[in-house]
Protein backbone atom coordinates (compact mmCIF):
# COMPACT_ATOMS: atom_id res chain seq x y z
CA UNK A 1 0.00 0.00 0.00
CA UNK A 2 1.37 3.41 -0.95
CA UNK A 3 1.83 6.01 1.73
CA UNK A 4 0.84 9.53 0.78
CA UNK A 5 1.82 12.73 2.51
CA UNK A 6 -1.70 14.05 2.28
CA UNK A 7 -4.11 11.65 3.92
CA UNK A 8 -7.76 12.32 4.56
CA UNK A 9 -10.05 10.53 6.93
CA UNK A 10 -13.79 10.11 7.22
CA UNK A 11 -16.24 9.55 10.03
CA UNK A 12 -18.21 6.31 9.94
CA UNK A 13 -20.89 5.03 12.30
CA UNK A 14 -19.92 1.89 14.22
CA UNK A 15 -23.26 0.16 14.84
CA UNK A 16 -21.72 -2.24 17.37
CA UNK A 17 -20.37 0.43 19.74
CA UNK A 18 -22.92 3.09 18.77
CA UNK A 19 -20.23 5.72 18.14
CA UNK A 20 -18.62 7.63 15.31
CA UNK A 21 -15.11 6.42 14.50
CA UNK A 22 -12.38 7.78 12.24
CA UNK A 23 -11.44 5.64 9.21
CA UNK A 24 -8.89 6.12 6.45
CA UNK A 25 -10.24 7.05 3.05
CA UNK A 26 -8.52 3.88 1.78
CA UNK A 27 -10.25 1.55 4.27
CA UNK A 28 -12.69 -0.99 2.86
CA UNK A 29 -16.04 -1.74 4.41
CA UNK A 30 -17.30 -5.26 4.98
CA UNK A 31 -19.88 -4.79 2.25
CA UNK A 32 -22.31 -2.29 0.78
CA UNK A 33 -24.07 -0.69 3.71
CA UNK A 34 -26.66 1.91 2.82
CA UNK A 35 -27.11 3.88 5.94
CA UNK A 36 -25.61 6.23 8.40
CA UNK A 37 -21.98 5.35 7.54
CA UNK A 38 -22.48 6.47 3.94
CA UNK A 39 -24.41 9.58 4.90
CA UNK A 40 -21.97 10.67 7.60
CA UNK A 41 -18.86 9.94 5.56
CA UNK A 42 -20.25 11.96 2.65
CA UNK A 43 -21.14 14.80 4.97
CA UNK A 44 -17.68 14.78 6.54
CA UNK A 45 -15.82 14.63 3.22
CA UNK A 46 -17.84 17.17 1.23
CA UNK A 47 -17.70 20.14 3.59
CA UNK A 48 -17.60 21.30 7.18
CA UNK A 49 -21.01 23.06 7.01
CA UNK A 50 -22.62 19.78 5.96
CA UNK A 51 -21.23 18.11 9.08
CA UNK A 52 -22.70 20.88 11.20
CA UNK A 53 -26.15 20.01 9.81
CA UNK A 54 -26.09 16.56 11.46
CA UNK A 55 -28.12 16.50 14.65
CA UNK A 56 -27.83 13.90 17.41
CA UNK A 57 -30.67 13.33 19.88
CA UNK A 58 -28.87 11.77 22.84
CA UNK A 59 -30.34 9.02 25.05
CA UNK A 60 -32.71 10.60 27.58
CA UNK A 61 -33.17 13.72 25.42
CA UNK A 62 -36.49 14.62 23.74
CA UNK A 63 -36.81 16.83 20.65
CA UNK A 64 -40.25 18.13 19.65
CA UNK A 65 -41.11 19.33 16.14
CA UNK A 66 -38.56 20.22 13.52
CA UNK A 67 -37.72 19.85 9.85
CA UNK A 68 -34.76 18.13 8.21
CA UNK A 69 -33.95 19.74 4.84
CA UNK A 70 -30.92 20.21 2.59
CA UNK A 71 -29.62 16.68 3.20
CA UNK A 72 -29.58 17.04 7.01
CA UNK A 73 -29.23 13.93 9.16
CA UNK A 74 -30.72 13.29 12.58
CA UNK A 75 -29.36 10.40 14.65
CA UNK A 76 -31.91 9.46 17.31
CA UNK A 77 -30.77 7.72 20.49
CA UNK A 78 -33.45 9.45 22.61
CA UNK A 79 -36.94 10.57 21.47
CA UNK A 80 -37.93 12.69 18.45
CA UNK A 81 -41.56 13.82 18.13
CA UNK A 82 -43.25 15.52 15.17
CA UNK A 83 -40.32 15.67 12.75
CA UNK A 84 -40.72 16.39 9.01
CA UNK A 85 -38.04 14.89 6.75
CA UNK A 86 -37.84 16.41 3.26
CA UNK A 87 -34.25 16.32 2.13
CA UNK A 88 -34.12 15.77 -1.62
CA UNK A 89 -31.36 13.80 -3.36
CA UNK A 90 -27.67 14.71 -3.55
CA UNK A 91 -24.72 12.93 -5.15
CA UNK A 92 -21.37 13.13 -3.38
CA UNK A 93 -17.86 13.05 -4.82
CA UNK A 94 -17.84 9.24 -4.89
CA UNK A 95 -21.16 9.28 -6.79
CA UNK A 96 -23.14 7.56 -4.03
CA UNK A 97 -26.57 8.93 -3.23
CA UNK A 98 -26.98 10.80 0.06
CA UNK A 99 -30.61 11.53 0.78
CA UNK A 100 -30.11 12.58 4.36
CA UNK A 101 -32.75 11.61 6.87
CA UNK A 102 -33.51 10.30 10.31
CA UNK A 103 -31.60 7.32 11.76
CA UNK A 104 -33.34 5.63 14.71
CA UNK A 105 -30.71 3.75 16.72
CA UNK A 106 -31.05 1.05 19.39
CA UNK A 107 -33.22 2.55 22.16
CA UNK A 108 -34.25 5.54 20.01
CA UNK A 109 -37.92 6.47 19.52
CA UNK A 110 -39.58 8.55 16.79
CA UNK A 111 -43.27 9.51 16.89
CA UNK A 112 -45.52 11.37 14.42
CA UNK A 113 -42.90 11.68 11.67
CA UNK A 114 -43.67 12.77 8.08
CA UNK A 115 -41.21 11.66 5.37
CA UNK A 116 -41.47 13.34 1.91
CA UNK A 117 -39.41 14.55 -1.04
CA UNK A 118 -36.71 11.88 -1.15
CA UNK A 119 -36.22 11.84 2.63
CA UNK A 120 -35.49 8.60 4.48
CA UNK A 121 -36.27 7.25 7.92
CA UNK A 122 -34.08 4.27 8.84
CA UNK A 123 -35.03 2.21 11.88
CA UNK A 124 -32.16 0.07 13.15
CA UNK A 125 -32.53 -2.99 15.40
CA UNK A 126 -33.84 -1.90 18.80
CA UNK A 127 -35.27 1.38 17.48
CA UNK A 128 -38.99 2.18 17.63
CA UNK A 129 -41.30 4.35 15.50
CA UNK A 130 -45.02 5.08 15.53
CA UNK A 131 -47.41 7.13 13.39
CA UNK A 132 -44.97 7.66 10.50
CA UNK A 133 -46.46 9.04 7.26
CA UNK A 134 -44.54 8.28 4.04
CA UNK A 135 -45.52 10.31 0.94
CA UNK A 136 -44.23 12.08 -2.20
CA UNK A 137 -41.12 9.98 -2.72
CA UNK A 138 -40.14 9.50 0.92
CA UNK A 139 -38.93 6.15 2.24
CA UNK A 140 -38.53 4.03 5.33
CA UNK A 141 -35.96 1.29 5.92
CA UNK A 142 -36.51 -1.24 8.71
CA UNK A 143 -33.55 -3.27 9.96
CA UNK A 144 -33.76 -6.44 12.06
CA UNK A 145 -31.29 -7.98 14.44
CA UNK A 146 -27.95 -8.93 12.90
Tab-separated table of N, CA and C in Angstrom:
chain	number	residue	atom	x	y	z
A	1	UNK	N	0.842	-1.168	0.000
A	1	UNK	CA	0.000	0.000	0.000
A	1	UNK	C	0.890	1.235	0.000
A	2	UNK	N	0.592	2.176	-0.863
A	2	UNK	CA	1.368	3.412	-0.950
A	2	UNK	C	1.038	4.321	0.222
A	3	UNK	N	2.033	4.995	0.700
A	3	UNK	CA	1.834	6.008	1.732
A	3	UNK	C	1.879	7.372	1.067
A	4	UNK	N	0.908	8.186	1.345
A	4	UNK	CA	0.837	9.528	0.784
A	4	UNK	C	1.070	10.538	1.896
A	5	UNK	N	1.635	11.664	1.535
A	5	UNK	CA	1.824	12.727	2.514
A	5	UNK	C	0.494	13.322	2.934
A	6	UNK	N	-0.399	13.482	1.983
A	6	UNK	CA	-1.704	14.052	2.277
A	6	UNK	C	-2.703	12.916	2.440
A	7	UNK	N	-3.165	12.715	3.634
A	7	UNK	CA	-4.113	11.651	3.919
A	7	UNK	C	-5.379	12.288	4.468
A	8	UNK	N	-6.507	11.821	4.001
A	8	UNK	CA	-7.757	12.323	4.559
A	8	UNK	C	-8.504	11.166	5.206
A	9	UNK	N	-9.302	11.517	6.169
A	9	UNK	CA	-10.047	10.533	6.931
A	9	UNK	C	-11.524	10.851	6.833
A	10	UNK	N	-12.348	9.900	7.220
A	10	UNK	CA	-13.787	10.112	7.218
A	10	UNK	C	-14.372	9.545	8.501
A	11	UNK	N	-15.531	10.062	8.868
A	11	UNK	CA	-16.245	9.552	10.028
A	11	UNK	C	-17.223	8.492	9.560
A	12	UNK	N	-17.248	7.368	10.246
A	12	UNK	CA	-18.212	6.309	9.943
A	12	UNK	C	-18.884	5.889	11.244
A	13	UNK	N	-20.121	5.447	11.144
A	13	UNK	CA	-20.894	5.027	12.301
A	13	UNK	C	-20.604	3.559	12.578
A	14	UNK	N	-20.155	3.259	13.789
A	14	UNK	CA	-19.921	1.885	14.216
A	14	UNK	C	-21.179	1.428	14.934
A	15	UNK	N	-21.970	0.574	14.276
A	15	UNK	CA	-23.256	0.162	14.845
A	15	UNK	C	-23.091	-0.756	16.048
A	16	UNK	N	-21.944	-1.359	16.225
A	16	UNK	CA	-21.717	-2.238	17.369
A	16	UNK	C	-21.499	-1.421	18.640
A	17	UNK	N	-20.641	-0.400	18.562
A	17	UNK	CA	-20.367	0.427	19.738
A	17	UNK	C	-21.295	1.627	19.843
A	18	UNK	N	-22.013	1.948	18.762
A	18	UNK	CA	-22.915	3.092	18.765
A	18	UNK	C	-22.193	4.422	18.791
A	19	UNK	N	-21.008	4.484	18.153
A	19	UNK	CA	-20.226	5.715	18.143
A	19	UNK	C	-19.714	6.012	16.742
A	20	UNK	N	-19.295	7.265	16.547
A	20	UNK	CA	-18.623	7.631	15.312
A	20	UNK	C	-17.145	7.317	15.469
A	21	UNK	N	-16.538	6.729	14.451
A	21	UNK	CA	-15.113	6.420	14.496
A	21	UNK	C	-14.442	6.975	13.250
A	22	UNK	N	-13.149	7.245	13.353
A	22	UNK	CA	-12.376	7.775	12.238
A	22	UNK	C	-11.831	6.605	11.429
A	23	UNK	N	-11.957	6.688	10.093
A	23	UNK	CA	-11.441	5.639	9.212
A	23	UNK	C	-10.678	6.296	8.068
A	24	UNK	N	-9.656	5.634	7.595
A	24	UNK	CA	-8.893	6.121	6.452
A	24	UNK	C	-9.776	6.119	5.215
A	25	UNK	N	-9.498	7.039	4.302
A	25	UNK	CA	-10.244	7.054	3.046
A	25	UNK	C	-9.979	5.796	2.228
A	26	UNK	N	-8.887	5.090	2.522
A	26	UNK	CA	-8.523	3.885	1.785
A	26	UNK	C	-9.104	2.619	2.409
A	27	UNK	N	-9.707	2.725	3.581
A	27	UNK	CA	-10.255	1.553	4.268
A	27	UNK	C	-11.443	0.992	3.498
A	28	UNK	N	-11.584	-0.318	3.534
A	28	UNK	CA	-12.690	-0.994	2.860
A	28	UNK	C	-13.734	-1.390	3.900
A	29	UNK	N	-14.987	-1.300	3.513
A	29	UNK	CA	-16.042	-1.744	4.408
A	29	UNK	C	-16.242	-3.239	4.227
A	30	UNK	N	-17.056	-3.825	5.092
A	30	UNK	CA	-17.301	-5.259	4.983
A	30	UNK	C	-18.414	-5.569	3.993
A	31	UNK	N	-18.838	-4.599	3.255
A	31	UNK	CA	-19.880	-4.788	2.252
A	31	UNK	C	-20.638	-3.502	2.040
A	32	UNK	N	-21.518	-3.486	1.059
A	32	UNK	CA	-22.310	-2.293	0.781
A	32	UNK	C	-23.303	-2.104	1.911
A	33	UNK	N	-23.207	-0.996	2.591
A	33	UNK	CA	-24.074	-0.694	3.711
A	33	UNK	C	-24.731	0.653	3.454
A	34	UNK	N	-25.942	0.648	2.975
A	34	UNK	CA	-26.663	1.906	2.817
A	34	UNK	C	-27.104	2.324	4.205
A	35	UNK	N	-26.706	3.460	4.624
A	35	UNK	CA	-27.112	3.880	5.944
A	35	UNK	C	-26.301	5.033	6.463
A	36	UNK	N	-26.214	5.077	7.755
A	36	UNK	CA	-25.607	6.227	8.397
A	36	UNK	C	-24.123	6.353	8.074
A	37	UNK	N	-23.403	5.254	7.865
A	37	UNK	CA	-21.978	5.349	7.536
A	37	UNK	C	-21.781	6.093	6.225
A	38	UNK	N	-22.585	5.791	5.229
A	38	UNK	CA	-22.481	6.468	3.938
A	38	UNK	C	-22.848	7.934	4.089
A	39	UNK	N	-23.948	8.199	4.764
A	39	UNK	CA	-24.407	9.578	4.901
A	39	UNK	C	-23.410	10.424	5.690
A	40	UNK	N	-22.907	9.893	6.796
A	40	UNK	CA	-21.974	10.669	7.601
A	40	UNK	C	-20.622	10.823	6.932
A	41	UNK	N	-20.146	9.795	6.234
A	41	UNK	CA	-18.856	9.937	5.564
A	41	UNK	C	-18.953	10.946	4.429
A	42	UNK	N	-20.067	10.958	3.702
A	42	UNK	CA	-20.246	11.957	2.650
A	42	UNK	C	-20.328	13.358	3.242
A	43	UNK	N	-21.026	13.496	4.338
A	43	UNK	CA	-21.140	14.804	4.970
A	43	UNK	C	-19.785	15.288	5.464
A	44	UNK	N	-18.989	14.395	6.020
A	44	UNK	CA	-17.677	14.776	6.544
A	44	UNK	C	-16.709	15.131	5.429
A	45	UNK	N	-16.764	14.422	4.312
A	45	UNK	CA	-15.819	14.632	3.222
A	45	UNK	C	-16.174	15.858	2.395
A	46	UNK	N	-17.463	16.107	2.149
A	46	UNK	CA	-17.845	17.169	1.226
A	46	UNK	C	-17.598	18.562	1.776
A	47	UNK	N	-17.949	18.813	3.045
A	47	UNK	CA	-17.699	20.145	3.588
A	47	UNK	C	-17.982	20.181	5.076
A	48	UNK	N	-17.382	21.139	5.754
A	48	UNK	CA	-17.597	21.301	7.183
A	48	UNK	C	-19.023	21.747	7.485
A	49	UNK	N	-19.637	22.687	6.712
A	49	UNK	CA	-21.012	23.061	7.013
A	49	UNK	C	-21.980	21.890	6.933
A	50	UNK	N	-21.733	20.938	6.052
A	50	UNK	CA	-22.624	19.782	5.959
A	50	UNK	C	-22.550	18.952	7.233
A	51	UNK	N	-21.370	18.857	7.841
A	51	UNK	CA	-21.229	18.114	9.077
A	51	UNK	C	-21.989	18.817	10.198
A	52	UNK	N	-21.996	20.127	10.177
A	52	UNK	CA	-22.702	20.879	11.202
A	52	UNK	C	-24.207	20.656	11.125
A	53	UNK	N	-24.727	20.229	9.976
A	53	UNK	CA	-26.155	20.013	9.809
A	53	UNK	C	-26.619	18.721	10.476
A	54	UNK	N	-25.710	17.795	10.797
A	54	UNK	CA	-26.089	16.559	11.463
A	54	UNK	C	-26.492	16.865	12.898
A	55	UNK	N	-27.608	16.274	13.304
A	55	UNK	CA	-28.125	16.504	14.647
A	55	UNK	C	-28.195	15.163	15.368
A	56	UNK	N	-27.764	15.120	16.618
A	56	UNK	CA	-27.825	13.900	17.414
A	56	UNK	C	-28.753	14.147	18.597
A	57	UNK	N	-29.774	13.295	18.726
A	57	UNK	CA	-30.668	13.331	19.875
A	57	UNK	C	-30.149	12.259	20.834
A	58	UNK	N	-29.518	12.694	21.911
A	58	UNK	CA	-28.875	11.773	22.845
A	58	UNK	C	-29.900	10.981	23.653
A	59	UNK	N	-29.479	9.841	24.189
A	59	UNK	CA	-30.336	9.024	25.052
A	59	UNK	C	-30.826	9.884	26.216
A	60	UNK	N	-32.118	9.798	26.514
A	60	UNK	CA	-32.714	10.596	27.577
A	60	UNK	C	-33.173	11.971	27.141
A	61	UNK	N	-32.790	12.406	25.942
A	61	UNK	CA	-33.170	13.720	25.416
A	61	UNK	C	-34.433	13.576	24.566
A	62	UNK	N	-35.292	14.600	24.571
A	62	UNK	CA	-36.494	14.622	23.738
A	62	UNK	C	-36.483	15.879	22.886
A	63	UNK	N	-36.718	15.715	21.585
A	63	UNK	CA	-36.807	16.835	20.651
A	63	UNK	C	-38.223	16.842	20.096
A	64	UNK	N	-38.893	18.002	20.149
A	64	UNK	CA	-40.254	18.128	19.648
A	64	UNK	C	-40.294	19.050	18.444
A	65	UNK	N	-40.891	18.570	17.374
A	65	UNK	CA	-41.107	19.326	16.144
A	65	UNK	C	-39.793	19.805	15.530
A	66	UNK	N	-39.739	19.764	14.244
A	66	UNK	CA	-38.564	20.216	13.523
A	66	UNK	C	-38.623	19.702	12.101
A	67	UNK	N	-37.760	20.239	11.252
A	67	UNK	CA	-37.717	19.852	9.848
A	67	UNK	C	-36.279	19.576	9.447
A	68	UNK	N	-36.059	18.453	8.779
A	68	UNK	CA	-34.756	18.128	8.210
A	68	UNK	C	-34.821	18.436	6.726
A	69	UNK	N	-33.996	19.375	6.256
A	69	UNK	CA	-33.946	19.736	4.845
A	69	UNK	C	-32.490	19.819	4.412
A	70	UNK	N	-32.270	20.032	3.127
A	70	UNK	CA	-30.920	20.214	2.588
A	70	UNK	C	-29.963	19.102	2.997
A	71	UNK	N	-30.442	17.869	2.954
A	71	UNK	CA	-29.616	16.680	3.199
A	71	UNK	C	-29.139	16.575	4.636
A	72	UNK	N	-29.902	17.154	5.588
A	72	UNK	CA	-29.576	17.039	7.009
A	72	UNK	C	-29.752	15.595	7.464
A	73	UNK	N	-29.077	15.235	8.533
A	73	UNK	CA	-29.228	13.930	9.161
A	73	UNK	C	-29.537	14.125	10.632
A	74	UNK	N	-30.425	13.285	11.153
A	74	UNK	CA	-30.718	13.293	12.580
A	74	UNK	C	-30.517	11.868	13.089
A	75	UNK	N	-29.629	11.704	14.048
A	75	UNK	CA	-29.360	10.399	14.646
A	75	UNK	C	-30.076	10.380	15.988
A	76	UNK	N	-31.042	9.465	16.139
A	76	UNK	CA	-31.910	9.465	17.311
A	76	UNK	C	-31.545	8.313	18.252
A	77	UNK	N	-31.026	8.673	19.416
A	77	UNK	CA	-30.770	7.717	20.493
A	77	UNK	C	-31.786	7.932	21.613
A	78	UNK	N	-32.423	9.100	21.628
A	78	UNK	CA	-33.449	9.450	22.608
A	78	UNK	C	-34.824	9.388	21.957
A	79	UNK	N	-35.584	10.512	22.026
A	79	UNK	CA	-36.937	10.571	21.469
A	79	UNK	C	-37.082	11.798	20.576
A	80	UNK	N	-37.638	11.594	19.378
A	80	UNK	CA	-37.926	12.691	18.447
A	80	UNK	C	-39.415	12.644	18.115
A	81	UNK	N	-40.125	13.738	18.375
A	81	UNK	CA	-41.563	13.817	18.132
A	81	UNK	C	-41.876	14.870	17.084
A	82	UNK	N	-42.739	14.539	16.120
A	82	UNK	CA	-43.252	15.520	15.175
A	82	UNK	C	-42.260	16.039	14.157
A	83	UNK	N	-41.310	15.238	13.740
A	83	UNK	CA	-40.317	15.672	12.748
A	83	UNK	C	-40.880	15.559	11.334
A	84	UNK	N	-40.440	16.467	10.443
A	84	UNK	CA	-40.717	16.388	9.014
A	84	UNK	C	-39.385	16.224	8.306
A	85	UNK	N	-39.289	15.186	7.460
A	85	UNK	CA	-38.041	14.893	6.752
A	85	UNK	C	-38.290	15.081	5.268
A	86	UNK	N	-37.683	16.099	4.681
A	86	UNK	CA	-37.843	16.405	3.264
A	86	UNK	C	-36.498	16.884	2.753
A	87	UNK	N	-35.631	15.957	2.363
A	87	UNK	CA	-34.247	16.324	2.128
A	87	UNK	C	-33.814	16.348	0.681
A	88	UNK	N	-34.566	15.797	-0.238
A	88	UNK	CA	-34.122	15.771	-1.624
A	88	UNK	C	-33.010	14.770	-1.836
A	89	UNK	N	-32.398	14.764	-3.018
A	89	UNK	CA	-31.355	13.805	-3.356
A	89	UNK	C	-30.094	14.541	-3.753
A	90	UNK	N	-28.954	14.073	-3.278
A	90	UNK	CA	-27.674	14.708	-3.548
A	90	UNK	C	-26.670	13.614	-3.897
A	91	UNK	N	-25.789	13.879	-4.845
A	91	UNK	CA	-24.722	12.933	-5.147
A	91	UNK	C	-23.407	13.508	-4.655
A	92	UNK	N	-22.649	12.702	-3.931
A	92	UNK	CA	-21.372	13.130	-3.380
A	92	UNK	C	-20.243	12.887	-4.358
A	93	UNK	N	-19.009	13.179	-3.942
A	93	UNK	CA	-17.855	13.046	-4.823
A	93	UNK	C	-17.598	11.610	-5.267
A	94	UNK	N	-18.032	10.627	-4.484
A	94	UNK	CA	-17.836	9.237	-4.885
A	94	UNK	C	-19.061	8.691	-5.615
A	95	UNK	N	-19.976	9.589	-5.993
A	95	UNK	CA	-21.161	9.275	-6.786
A	95	UNK	C	-22.116	8.312	-6.090
A	96	UNK	N	-22.162	8.340	-4.758
A	96	UNK	CA	-23.142	7.560	-4.027
A	96	UNK	C	-24.223	8.510	-3.531
A	97	UNK	N	-25.459	8.076	-3.623
A	97	UNK	CA	-26.572	8.929	-3.233
A	97	UNK	C	-26.573	9.180	-1.726
A	98	UNK	N	-26.825	10.418	-1.345
A	98	UNK	CA	-26.981	10.795	0.057
A	98	UNK	C	-28.298	11.534	0.165
A	99	UNK	N	-29.320	10.873	0.665
A	99	UNK	CA	-30.610	11.528	0.780
A	99	UNK	C	-30.766	12.261	2.095
A	100	UNK	N	-29.903	12.016	3.039
A	100	UNK	CA	-30.111	12.579	4.361
A	100	UNK	C	-31.275	11.872	5.020
A	101	UNK	N	-31.602	12.228	6.228
A	101	UNK	CA	-32.751	11.614	6.866
A	101	UNK	C	-32.579	11.405	8.350
A	102	UNK	N	-33.448	10.563	8.878
A	102	UNK	CA	-33.510	10.296	10.306
A	102	UNK	C	-33.081	8.852	10.543
A	103	UNK	N	-32.165	8.642	11.476
A	103	UNK	CA	-31.604	7.319	11.759
A	103	UNK	C	-31.954	6.958	13.201
A	104	UNK	N	-32.896	6.037	13.376
A	104	UNK	CA	-33.339	5.633	14.709
A	104	UNK	C	-32.441	4.489	15.180
A	105	UNK	N	-31.663	4.736	16.217
A	105	UNK	CA	-30.710	3.748	16.723
A	105	UNK	C	-31.339	2.910	17.832
A	106	UNK	N	-30.604	1.915	18.317
A	106	UNK	CA	-31.053	1.046	19.394
A	106	UNK	C	-31.458	1.895	20.602
A	107	UNK	N	-32.708	1.769	21.048
A	107	UNK	CA	-33.220	2.554	22.163
A	107	UNK	C	-33.843	3.876	21.757
A	108	UNK	N	-33.673	4.286	20.497
A	108	UNK	CA	-34.248	5.537	20.008
A	108	UNK	C	-35.725	5.379	19.676
A	109	UNK	N	-36.478	6.478	19.784
A	109	UNK	CA	-37.921	6.468	19.524
A	109	UNK	C	-38.273	7.675	18.664
A	110	UNK	N	-39.078	7.449	17.617
A	110	UNK	CA	-39.582	8.550	16.787
A	110	UNK	C	-41.098	8.412	16.678
A	111	UNK	N	-41.811	9.495	16.950
A	111	UNK	CA	-43.273	9.509	16.891
A	111	UNK	C	-43.751	10.610	15.956
A	112	UNK	N	-44.863	10.358	15.265
A	112	UNK	CA	-45.520	11.365	14.424
A	112	UNK	C	-44.567	12.013	13.428
A	113	UNK	N	-43.867	11.195	12.648
A	113	UNK	CA	-42.898	11.675	11.668
A	113	UNK	C	-43.526	11.674	10.281
A	114	UNK	N	-43.235	12.707	9.471
A	114	UNK	CA	-43.667	12.770	8.078
A	114	UNK	C	-42.427	12.758	7.199
A	115	UNK	N	-42.367	11.802	6.247
A	115	UNK	CA	-41.212	11.657	5.367
A	115	UNK	C	-41.659	11.929	3.933
A	116	UNK	N	-41.099	12.970	3.285
A	116	UNK	CA	-41.473	13.340	1.915
A	116	UNK	C	-40.235	13.698	1.106
A	117	UNK	N	-40.418	13.951	-0.183
A	117	UNK	CA	-39.406	14.551	-1.043
A	117	UNK	C	-38.048	13.894	-1.056
A	118	UNK	N	-37.985	12.568	-1.096
A	118	UNK	CA	-36.705	11.883	-1.146
A	118	UNK	C	-36.062	11.694	0.216
A	119	UNK	N	-36.752	12.051	1.284
A	119	UNK	CA	-36.221	11.838	2.628
A	119	UNK	C	-36.271	10.363	3.001
A	120	UNK	N	-35.555	9.991	4.046
A	120	UNK	CA	-35.495	8.599	4.480
A	120	UNK	C	-35.516	8.521	5.997
A	121	UNK	N	-36.295	7.580	6.500
A	121	UNK	CA	-36.270	7.250	7.924
A	121	UNK	C	-35.774	5.814	8.021
A	122	UNK	N	-34.637	5.613	8.683
A	122	UNK	CA	-34.083	4.265	8.842
A	122	UNK	C	-34.223	3.877	10.305
A	123	UNK	N	-34.824	2.710	10.531
A	123	UNK	CA	-35.033	2.212	11.882
A	123	UNK	C	-34.125	1.001	12.078
A	124	UNK	N	-33.091	1.161	12.885
A	124	UNK	CA	-32.160	0.068	13.148
A	124	UNK	C	-32.706	-0.841	14.239
A	125	UNK	N	-32.108	-2.024	14.388
A	125	UNK	CA	-32.532	-2.992	15.397
A	125	UNK	C	-32.569	-2.328	16.768
A	126	UNK	N	-33.690	-2.493	17.474
A	126	UNK	CA	-33.837	-1.901	18.797
A	126	UNK	C	-34.450	-0.518	18.789
A	127	UNK	N	-34.624	0.079	17.600
A	127	UNK	CA	-35.274	1.381	17.476
A	127	UNK	C	-36.777	1.201	17.373
A	128	UNK	N	-37.536	2.262	17.646
A	128	UNK	CA	-38.989	2.177	17.634
A	128	UNK	C	-39.585	3.425	16.984
A	129	UNK	N	-40.585	3.224	16.117
A	129	UNK	CA	-41.295	4.346	15.503
A	129	UNK	C	-42.794	4.102	15.585
A	130	UNK	N	-43.567	5.195	15.595
A	130	UNK	CA	-45.021	5.078	15.527
A	130	UNK	C	-45.577	6.286	14.788
A	131	UNK	N	-46.694	6.073	14.119
A	131	UNK	CA	-47.408	7.129	13.392
A	131	UNK	C	-46.529	7.845	12.374
A	132	UNK	N	-45.793	7.085	11.565
A	132	UNK	CA	-44.970	7.658	10.502
A	132	UNK	C	-45.779	7.708	9.216
A	133	UNK	N	-45.778	8.863	8.538
A	133	UNK	CA	-46.461	9.036	7.257
A	133	UNK	C	-45.398	9.148	6.173
A	134	UNK	N	-45.480	8.267	5.158
A	134	UNK	CA	-44.542	8.278	4.036
A	134	UNK	C	-45.306	8.755	2.805
A	135	UNK	N	-44.830	9.827	2.142
A	135	UNK	CA	-45.515	10.310	0.940
A	135	UNK	C	-44.538	11.026	0.020
A	136	UNK	N	-44.962	11.263	-1.217
A	136	UNK	CA	-44.232	12.079	-2.202
A	136	UNK	C	-42.764	11.699	-2.342
A	137	UNK	N	-42.491	10.413	-2.481
A	137	UNK	CA	-41.120	9.975	-2.724
A	137	UNK	C	-40.284	9.751	-1.483
A	138	UNK	N	-40.876	9.798	-0.306
A	138	UNK	CA	-40.141	9.504	0.919
A	138	UNK	C	-39.977	8.003	1.081
A	139	UNK	N	-39.145	7.575	2.032
A	139	UNK	CA	-38.931	6.149	2.238
A	139	UNK	C	-38.637	5.814	3.680
A	140	UNK	N	-38.819	4.534	3.989
A	140	UNK	CA	-38.529	4.032	5.327
A	140	UNK	C	-37.802	2.705	5.186
A	141	UNK	N	-36.748	2.518	5.954
A	141	UNK	CA	-35.960	1.288	5.923
A	141	UNK	C	-35.967	0.683	7.318
A	142	UNK	N	-36.436	-0.561	7.424
A	142	UNK	CA	-36.512	-1.242	8.712
A	142	UNK	C	-35.445	-2.323	8.769
A	143	UNK	N	-34.634	-2.306	9.812
A	143	UNK	CA	-33.546	-3.271	9.963
A	143	UNK	C	-33.819	-4.176	11.150
A	144	UNK	N	-33.583	-5.488	10.971
A	144	UNK	CA	-33.761	-6.444	12.061
A	144	UNK	C	-32.471	-6.678	12.805
A	145	UNK	N	-32.498	-7.616	13.688
A	145	UNK	CA	-31.290	-7.982	14.443
A	145	UNK	C	-30.290	-8.627	13.513
A	146	UNK	N	-28.998	-8.373	13.759
A	146	UNK	CA	-27.952	-8.928	12.905
A	146	UNK	C	-27.206	-10.012	13.615
